[in-house]
Short mmCIF file of C-alpha atoms in Angstrom, two decimals:
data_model
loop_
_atom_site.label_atom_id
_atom_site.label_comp_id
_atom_site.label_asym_id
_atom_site.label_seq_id
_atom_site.Cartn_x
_atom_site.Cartn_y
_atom_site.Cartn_z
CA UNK G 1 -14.76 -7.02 11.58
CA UNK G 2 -11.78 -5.82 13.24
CA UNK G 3 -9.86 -4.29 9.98
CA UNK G 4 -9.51 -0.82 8.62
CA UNK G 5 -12.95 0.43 7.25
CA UNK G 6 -13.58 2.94 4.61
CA UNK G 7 -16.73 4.81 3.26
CA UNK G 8 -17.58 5.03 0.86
CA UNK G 9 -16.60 2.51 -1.23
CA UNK G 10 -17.19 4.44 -4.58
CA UNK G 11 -18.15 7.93 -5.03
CA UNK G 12 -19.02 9.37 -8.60
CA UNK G 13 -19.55 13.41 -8.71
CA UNK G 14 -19.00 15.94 -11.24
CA UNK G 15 -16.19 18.14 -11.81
CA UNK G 16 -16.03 20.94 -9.28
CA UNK G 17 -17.64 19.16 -6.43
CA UNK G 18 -15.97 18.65 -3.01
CA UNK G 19 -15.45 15.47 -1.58
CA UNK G 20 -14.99 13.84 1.86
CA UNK G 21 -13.75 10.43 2.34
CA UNK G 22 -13.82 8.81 5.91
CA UNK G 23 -11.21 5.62 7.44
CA UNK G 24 -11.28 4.30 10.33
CA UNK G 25 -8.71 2.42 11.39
CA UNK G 26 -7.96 -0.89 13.62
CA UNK G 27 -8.63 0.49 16.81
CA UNK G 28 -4.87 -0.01 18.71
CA UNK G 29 -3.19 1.35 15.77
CA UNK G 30 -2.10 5.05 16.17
CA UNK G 31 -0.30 5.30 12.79
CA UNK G 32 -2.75 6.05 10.07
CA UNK G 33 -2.01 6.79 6.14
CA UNK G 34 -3.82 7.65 2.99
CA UNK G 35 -2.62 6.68 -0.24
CA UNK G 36 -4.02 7.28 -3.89
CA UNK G 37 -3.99 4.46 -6.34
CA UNK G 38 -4.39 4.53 -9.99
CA UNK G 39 -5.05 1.88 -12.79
CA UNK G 40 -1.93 0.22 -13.46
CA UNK G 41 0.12 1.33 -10.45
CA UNK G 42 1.42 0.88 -6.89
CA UNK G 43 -0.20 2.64 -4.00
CA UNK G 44 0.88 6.67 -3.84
CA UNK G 45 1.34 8.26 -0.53
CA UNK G 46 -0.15 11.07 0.57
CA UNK G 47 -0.04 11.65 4.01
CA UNK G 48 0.52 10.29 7.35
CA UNK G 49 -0.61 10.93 11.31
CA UNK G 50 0.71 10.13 14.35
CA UNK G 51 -2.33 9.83 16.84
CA UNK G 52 -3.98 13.23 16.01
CA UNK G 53 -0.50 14.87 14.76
CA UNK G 54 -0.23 15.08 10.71
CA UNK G 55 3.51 14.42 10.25
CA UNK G 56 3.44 14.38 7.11
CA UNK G 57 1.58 16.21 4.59
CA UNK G 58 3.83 17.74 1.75
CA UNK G 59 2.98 14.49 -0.32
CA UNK G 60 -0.31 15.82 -1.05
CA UNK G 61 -1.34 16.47 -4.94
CA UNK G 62 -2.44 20.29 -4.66
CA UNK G 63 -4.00 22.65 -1.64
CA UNK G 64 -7.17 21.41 -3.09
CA UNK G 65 -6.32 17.84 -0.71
CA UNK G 66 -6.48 18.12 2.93
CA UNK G 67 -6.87 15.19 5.99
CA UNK G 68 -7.81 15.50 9.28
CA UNK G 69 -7.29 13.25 12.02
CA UNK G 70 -9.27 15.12 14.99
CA UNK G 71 -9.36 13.07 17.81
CA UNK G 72 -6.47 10.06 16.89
CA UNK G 73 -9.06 7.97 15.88
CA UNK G 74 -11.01 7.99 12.64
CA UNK G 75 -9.91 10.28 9.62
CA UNK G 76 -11.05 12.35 6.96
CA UNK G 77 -9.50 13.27 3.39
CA UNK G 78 -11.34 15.62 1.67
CA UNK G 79 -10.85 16.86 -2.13
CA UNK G 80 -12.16 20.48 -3.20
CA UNK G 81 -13.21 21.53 -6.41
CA UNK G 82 -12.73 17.91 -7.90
CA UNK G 83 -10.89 17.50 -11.11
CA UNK G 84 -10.94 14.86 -14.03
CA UNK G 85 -7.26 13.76 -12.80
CA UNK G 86 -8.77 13.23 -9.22
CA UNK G 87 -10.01 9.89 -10.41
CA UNK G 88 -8.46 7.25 -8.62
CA UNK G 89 -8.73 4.58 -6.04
CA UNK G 90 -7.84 6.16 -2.53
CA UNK G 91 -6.64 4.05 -0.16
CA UNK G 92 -6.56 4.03 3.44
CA UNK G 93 -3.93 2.07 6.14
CA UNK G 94 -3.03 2.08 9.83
CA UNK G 95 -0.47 0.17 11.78
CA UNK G 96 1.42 0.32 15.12
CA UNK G 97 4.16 3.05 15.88
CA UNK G 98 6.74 1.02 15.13
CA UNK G 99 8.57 1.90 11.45
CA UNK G 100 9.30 -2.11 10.99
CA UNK G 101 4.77 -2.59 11.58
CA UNK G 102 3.60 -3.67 8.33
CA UNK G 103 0.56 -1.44 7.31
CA UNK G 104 -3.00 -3.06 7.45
CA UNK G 105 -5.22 -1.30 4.81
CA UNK G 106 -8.77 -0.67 4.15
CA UNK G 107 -10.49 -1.79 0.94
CA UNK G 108 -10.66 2.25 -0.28
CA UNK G 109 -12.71 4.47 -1.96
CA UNK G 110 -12.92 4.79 -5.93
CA UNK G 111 -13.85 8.02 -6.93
CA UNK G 112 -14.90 8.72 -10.30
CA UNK G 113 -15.12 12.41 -11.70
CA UNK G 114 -17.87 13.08 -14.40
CA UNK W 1 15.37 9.29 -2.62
CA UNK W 2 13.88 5.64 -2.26
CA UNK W 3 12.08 3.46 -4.99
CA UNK W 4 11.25 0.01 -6.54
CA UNK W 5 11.36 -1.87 -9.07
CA UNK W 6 9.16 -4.38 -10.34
CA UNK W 7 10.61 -5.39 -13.97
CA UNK W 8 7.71 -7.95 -14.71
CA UNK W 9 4.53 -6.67 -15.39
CA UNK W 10 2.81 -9.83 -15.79
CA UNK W 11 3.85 -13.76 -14.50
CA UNK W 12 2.32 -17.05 -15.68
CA UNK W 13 2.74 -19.94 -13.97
CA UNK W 14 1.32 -23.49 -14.26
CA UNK W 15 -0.39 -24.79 -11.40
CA UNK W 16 1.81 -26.67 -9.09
CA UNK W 17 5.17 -25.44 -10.35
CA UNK W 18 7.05 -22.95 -8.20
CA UNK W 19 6.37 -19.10 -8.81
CA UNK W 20 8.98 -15.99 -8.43
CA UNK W 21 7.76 -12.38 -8.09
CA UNK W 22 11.07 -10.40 -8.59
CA UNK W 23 11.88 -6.98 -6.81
CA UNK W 24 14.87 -4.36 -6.93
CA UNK W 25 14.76 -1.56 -4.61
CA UNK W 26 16.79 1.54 -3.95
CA UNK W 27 17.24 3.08 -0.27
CA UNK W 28 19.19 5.03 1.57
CA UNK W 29 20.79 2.82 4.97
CA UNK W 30 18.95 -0.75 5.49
CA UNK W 31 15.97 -1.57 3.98
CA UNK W 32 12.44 -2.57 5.20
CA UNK W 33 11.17 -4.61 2.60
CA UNK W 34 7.41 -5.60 2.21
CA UNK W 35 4.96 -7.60 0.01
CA UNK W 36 1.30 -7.12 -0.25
CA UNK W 37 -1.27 -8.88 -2.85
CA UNK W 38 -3.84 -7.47 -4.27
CA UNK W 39 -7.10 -8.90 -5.30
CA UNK W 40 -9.86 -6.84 -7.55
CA UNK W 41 -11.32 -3.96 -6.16
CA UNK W 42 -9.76 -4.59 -2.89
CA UNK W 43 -7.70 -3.55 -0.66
CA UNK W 44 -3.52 -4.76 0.10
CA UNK W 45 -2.80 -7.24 2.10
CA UNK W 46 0.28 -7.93 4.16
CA UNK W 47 2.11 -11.33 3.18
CA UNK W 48 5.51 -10.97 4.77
CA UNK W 49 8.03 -8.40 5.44
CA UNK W 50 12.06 -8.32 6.04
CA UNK W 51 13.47 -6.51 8.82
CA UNK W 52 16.87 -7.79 9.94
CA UNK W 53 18.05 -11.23 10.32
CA UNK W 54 17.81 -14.14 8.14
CA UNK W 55 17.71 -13.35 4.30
CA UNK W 56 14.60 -16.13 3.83
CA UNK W 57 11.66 -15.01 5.14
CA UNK W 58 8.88 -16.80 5.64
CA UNK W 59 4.65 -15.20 5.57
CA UNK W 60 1.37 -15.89 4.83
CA UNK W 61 0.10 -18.71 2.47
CA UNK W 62 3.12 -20.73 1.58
CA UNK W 63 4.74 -17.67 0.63
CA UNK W 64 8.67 -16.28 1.11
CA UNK W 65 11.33 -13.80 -0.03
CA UNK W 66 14.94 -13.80 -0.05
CA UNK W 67 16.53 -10.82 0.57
CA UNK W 68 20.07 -9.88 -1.53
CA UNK W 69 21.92 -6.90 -0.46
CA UNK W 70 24.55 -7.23 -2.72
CA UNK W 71 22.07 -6.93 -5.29
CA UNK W 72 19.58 -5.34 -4.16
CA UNK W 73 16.58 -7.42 -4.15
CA UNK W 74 13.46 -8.91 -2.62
CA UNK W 75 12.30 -11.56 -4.88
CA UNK W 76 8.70 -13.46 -3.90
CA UNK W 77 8.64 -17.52 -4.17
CA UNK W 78 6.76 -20.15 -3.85
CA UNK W 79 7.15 -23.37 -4.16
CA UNK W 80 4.21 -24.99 -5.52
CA UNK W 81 1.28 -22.22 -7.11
CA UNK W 82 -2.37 -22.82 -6.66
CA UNK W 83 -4.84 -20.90 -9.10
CA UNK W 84 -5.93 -19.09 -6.06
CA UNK W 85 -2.59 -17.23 -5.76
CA UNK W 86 -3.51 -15.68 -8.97
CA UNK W 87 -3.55 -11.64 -8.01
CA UNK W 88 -1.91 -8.35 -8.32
CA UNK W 89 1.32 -8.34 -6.42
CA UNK W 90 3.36 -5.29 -4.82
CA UNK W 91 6.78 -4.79 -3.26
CA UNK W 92 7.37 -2.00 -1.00
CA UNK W 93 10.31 -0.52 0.68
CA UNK W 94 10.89 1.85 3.38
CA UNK W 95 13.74 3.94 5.05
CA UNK W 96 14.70 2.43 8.48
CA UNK W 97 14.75 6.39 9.62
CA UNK W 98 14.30 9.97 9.01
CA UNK W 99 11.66 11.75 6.86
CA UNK W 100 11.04 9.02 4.86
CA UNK W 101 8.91 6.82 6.97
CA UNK W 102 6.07 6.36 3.94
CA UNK W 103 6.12 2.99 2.18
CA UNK W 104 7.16 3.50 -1.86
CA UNK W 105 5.94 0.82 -3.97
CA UNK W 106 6.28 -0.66 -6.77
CA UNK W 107 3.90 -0.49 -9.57
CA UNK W 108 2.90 -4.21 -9.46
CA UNK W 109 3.30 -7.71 -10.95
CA UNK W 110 -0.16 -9.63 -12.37
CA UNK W 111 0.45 -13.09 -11.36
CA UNK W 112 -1.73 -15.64 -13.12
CA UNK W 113 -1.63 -19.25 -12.26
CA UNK W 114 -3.10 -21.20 -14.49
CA UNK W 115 -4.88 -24.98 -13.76
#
């Protein structure tokens, strides 16, 4: 399978846990984005990179959210001290450097919050 | 700032009759316009998109969208719906340039086709 890839696909944990989600995109595309998704509404962004470069990260919900993108290739979005609100689908894409690309995206993570 | 609007939360449509998904959007310069479906528990996926050029576009699986300037909008047809179509539907728009590269979406239209 050639598409964008996620793990997991669902993660429960308890309030106050830390979480680390992984994507990994389709392997020519240098553009990758994370997006949250809750019941009832459109795909949220959060963040973007270019290659390894975040250009974009003021979208995300509180210092508790941070992404990493070390090497241009797979990333990471991780979630400290998880809260009840943190519940959502989180959703992963990647696409060529061109703004008119469409963005391919991953099946995402659900993360429930106990 | 840029946004969308999706003023149908939920479409029926009978099997074999044509289908429209509406769509307003607001942006700053010329518009990238998107649509993505949505099935349960999965991810988007990419039906067509409208750049520049001829106001009927054309994507995947029968479907196409007519971009309006004038007013604003990039509504989803088909001609003919199959139950199969049935599925959560999203526009999406994006600023040709500057900061705002991110797709903004809307917050979805449940198409059901029913046999």
């Amino acid at each position: 399978d050639t598409g964008v890839s996620q793990d997991p696909r669902h993660k429960i944990t308890k309030r106050g846990q830390n979480v680390t989600f992984r994507c990994d995109p389709i392997s020519e595309h240098n553009r990758l984005y994370w997006y949250r998704q809750t019941l009832g509404q459109g795909p949220e962004f959060l963040t973007y990179f270019q290659n390894e470069a975040q250009l974009e990260k003021s979208r995300l919900l509180s210092d508790r959210f941070s992404a990493e993108r070390p090497k241009g290739s797979f990333s990471t979005l991780e979630i400290q001290r998880t809260e009840q609100g943190d519940s959502a689908m989180y959703l992963c894409a990647s696409s060529l450097g061109q703004s008119d690309q469409p963005q391919h995206f991953g099946d995402g993570t659900r993360l429930s919050i106990l | 700032a840029q946004s969308v609007a999706q003023p149908e939360d939920q479409v029926n449509v009978a099997e074999g009759n044509p289908l429209t998904v509406k769509c307003t959007y607001s942006v700053s310069g010329n518009p990238y316009l998107f649509w993505y479906v949505q099935y349960p528990n999965r991810g988007l996926q990419f039906l067509l998109k409208y750049i520049t050029g001829d106001n009927l576009v054309k994507g995947s699986y029968g479907f196409e969208a007519e971009f309006n300037k004038s007013q604003t909008s990039f509504h989803l047809k088909k001609p003919s719906a199959l139950v199969s179509d049935s599925a959560l539907y999203f526009c999406a728009v994006r600023a040709p340039s500057g900061s705002a590269r991110q797709l903004t979406f809307g917050s979805g239209t449940q198409l059901t086709v029913l046999p």
